[in-house]
Every structure is written in structure tokens, then in C-alpha cells.
Amino acid sequence: ETGIAEFKLKNILRVVELPPLENDPVPRLCIVYWAITDRMQIQLSPEHQNYKWLDPQEAMEMATLSGVKQEIQIYIDNFMIKA
């Protein structure tokens, strides 16, 4: 979705089983992970229109889905360096 192929996986934040699609009964998993990369320029896949780099607090303020907010909070609580 971003075109970033070189990254270092730091930690898996959450794994969620998604219901199968109506026309495709294959089970689906959504794996949310924390990764780092040196690459700042991305190439969006066709289903996306834009992107924005955010720190975790900004991402929490912009998130509208409860699951996404939970994933950001997991990162904040467990992996963010506390000042």
C-alpha cells in the first residue's frame, strides 16, 4: 500500500481475524505492526489518495475507528519512549 519494501519489523501490535468476503470464503487476517524505515517517500497504491506522517499523539487525534485508536494506544503504552 505504500511501496516501502525495505523496513525493519519492530513488533506486532495486534492480529485480527476478519470475516470472509461474500465472494471469497478464504479467511483473512489483519496484522498491525510497528516497523521502521529510512525511506520517507512513498508510492501509494491505487485505492489511496494521500498520506501524512504523524506522531502517535497526532494519529490518535485523527483516528476515527475504535480499533485503530486501540492499536495506536498499544504502541503508546508499550513501545513509545517516555520522556
Short mmCIF file of C-alpha atoms in Angstrom, two decimals:
data_model
loop_
_atom_site.label_atom_id
_atom_site.label_comp_id
_atom_site.label_asym_id
_atom_site.label_seq_id
_atom_site.Cartn_x
_atom_site.Cartn_y
_atom_site.Cartn_z
CA GLU A 1 0.00 0.00 0.00
CA THR A 2 2.96 2.36 0.49
CA GLY A 3 5.57 0.91 -1.83
CA ILE A 4 8.03 0.65 1.09
CA ALA A 5 9.80 -2.67 0.62
CA GLU A 6 12.77 -2.15 2.95
CA PHE A 7 11.86 -1.88 6.61
CA LYS A 8 12.67 -3.46 9.95
CA LEU A 9 9.80 -5.10 11.80
CA LYS A 10 9.95 -4.00 15.43
CA ASN A 11 6.84 -5.62 16.93
CA ILE A 12 3.40 -6.98 16.11
CA LEU A 13 0.78 -4.79 17.79
CA ARG A 14 -2.36 -6.76 17.05
CA VAL A 15 -3.73 -9.59 14.90
CA VAL A 16 -7.41 -9.52 13.99
CA GLU A 17 -9.39 -12.18 12.13
CA LEU A 18 -11.65 -10.54 9.56
CA PRO A 19 -14.85 -12.09 8.25
CA PRO A 20 -14.60 -13.66 4.80
CA LEU A 21 -15.72 -11.62 1.83
CA GLU A 22 -19.05 -12.52 0.27
CA ASN A 23 -17.47 -13.68 -2.98
CA ASP A 24 -14.31 -15.18 -1.42
CA PRO A 25 -14.68 -17.51 1.59
CA VAL A 26 -10.93 -17.59 2.32
CA PRO A 27 -10.26 -16.48 5.93
CA ARG A 28 -8.48 -13.13 6.27
CA LEU A 29 -6.16 -11.73 8.92
CA CYS A 30 -5.25 -8.11 9.57
CA ILE A 31 -1.78 -7.85 11.11
CA VAL A 32 -0.94 -4.45 12.59
CA TYR A 33 2.75 -3.96 13.21
CA TRP A 34 5.33 -1.37 14.19
CA ALA A 35 8.15 -1.05 11.68
CA ILE A 36 10.90 1.44 10.95
CA THR A 37 12.40 2.55 7.65
CA ASP A 38 14.82 5.17 6.39
CA ARG A 39 12.60 5.79 3.37
CA MET A 40 10.37 8.87 3.70
CA GLN A 41 9.00 8.95 0.15
CA ILE A 42 6.18 6.53 -0.57
CA GLN A 43 4.17 5.42 -3.58
CA LEU A 44 0.51 4.90 -2.74
CA SER A 45 -1.43 2.00 -4.19
CA PRO A 46 -4.36 2.99 -6.44
CA GLU A 47 -7.04 2.72 -3.73
CA HIS A 48 -5.42 5.50 -1.68
CA GLN A 49 -5.40 9.23 -2.36
CA ASN A 50 -2.91 10.78 0.09
CA TYR A 51 -0.86 10.22 3.22
CA LYS A 52 0.60 12.13 6.14
CA TRP A 53 3.41 11.26 8.55
CA LEU A 54 2.16 11.72 12.15
CA ASP A 55 3.50 11.21 15.63
CA PRO A 56 1.38 8.84 17.76
CA GLN A 57 -0.50 11.62 19.56
CA GLU A 58 -1.46 13.29 16.27
CA ALA A 59 -2.54 9.92 14.87
CA MET A 60 -4.72 9.32 17.93
CA GLU A 61 -6.42 12.69 17.42
CA MET A 62 -7.13 11.94 13.74
CA ALA A 63 -8.24 8.31 14.18
CA THR A 64 -11.97 7.72 13.88
CA LEU A 65 -12.16 3.92 14.19
CA SER A 66 -12.01 2.42 17.69
CA GLY A 67 -9.77 -0.44 16.53
CA VAL A 68 -7.24 2.00 15.08
CA LYS A 69 -7.29 4.03 18.31
CA GLN A 70 -6.63 0.80 20.27
CA GLU A 71 -3.65 -0.03 18.07
CA ILE A 72 -2.16 3.44 18.50
CA GLN A 73 -2.68 3.20 22.26
CA ILE A 74 -0.92 -0.19 22.34
CA TYR A 75 2.09 1.45 20.68
CA ILE A 76 1.98 4.46 23.05
CA ASP A 77 1.65 2.30 26.17
CA ASN A 78 4.21 -0.36 25.29
CA PHE A 79 6.78 0.95 22.85
CA MET A 80 6.98 4.73 22.92
CA ILE A 81 9.97 6.10 24.77
CA LYS A 82 8.66 8.03 27.76
CA ALA A 83 10.29 11.39 28.47
#
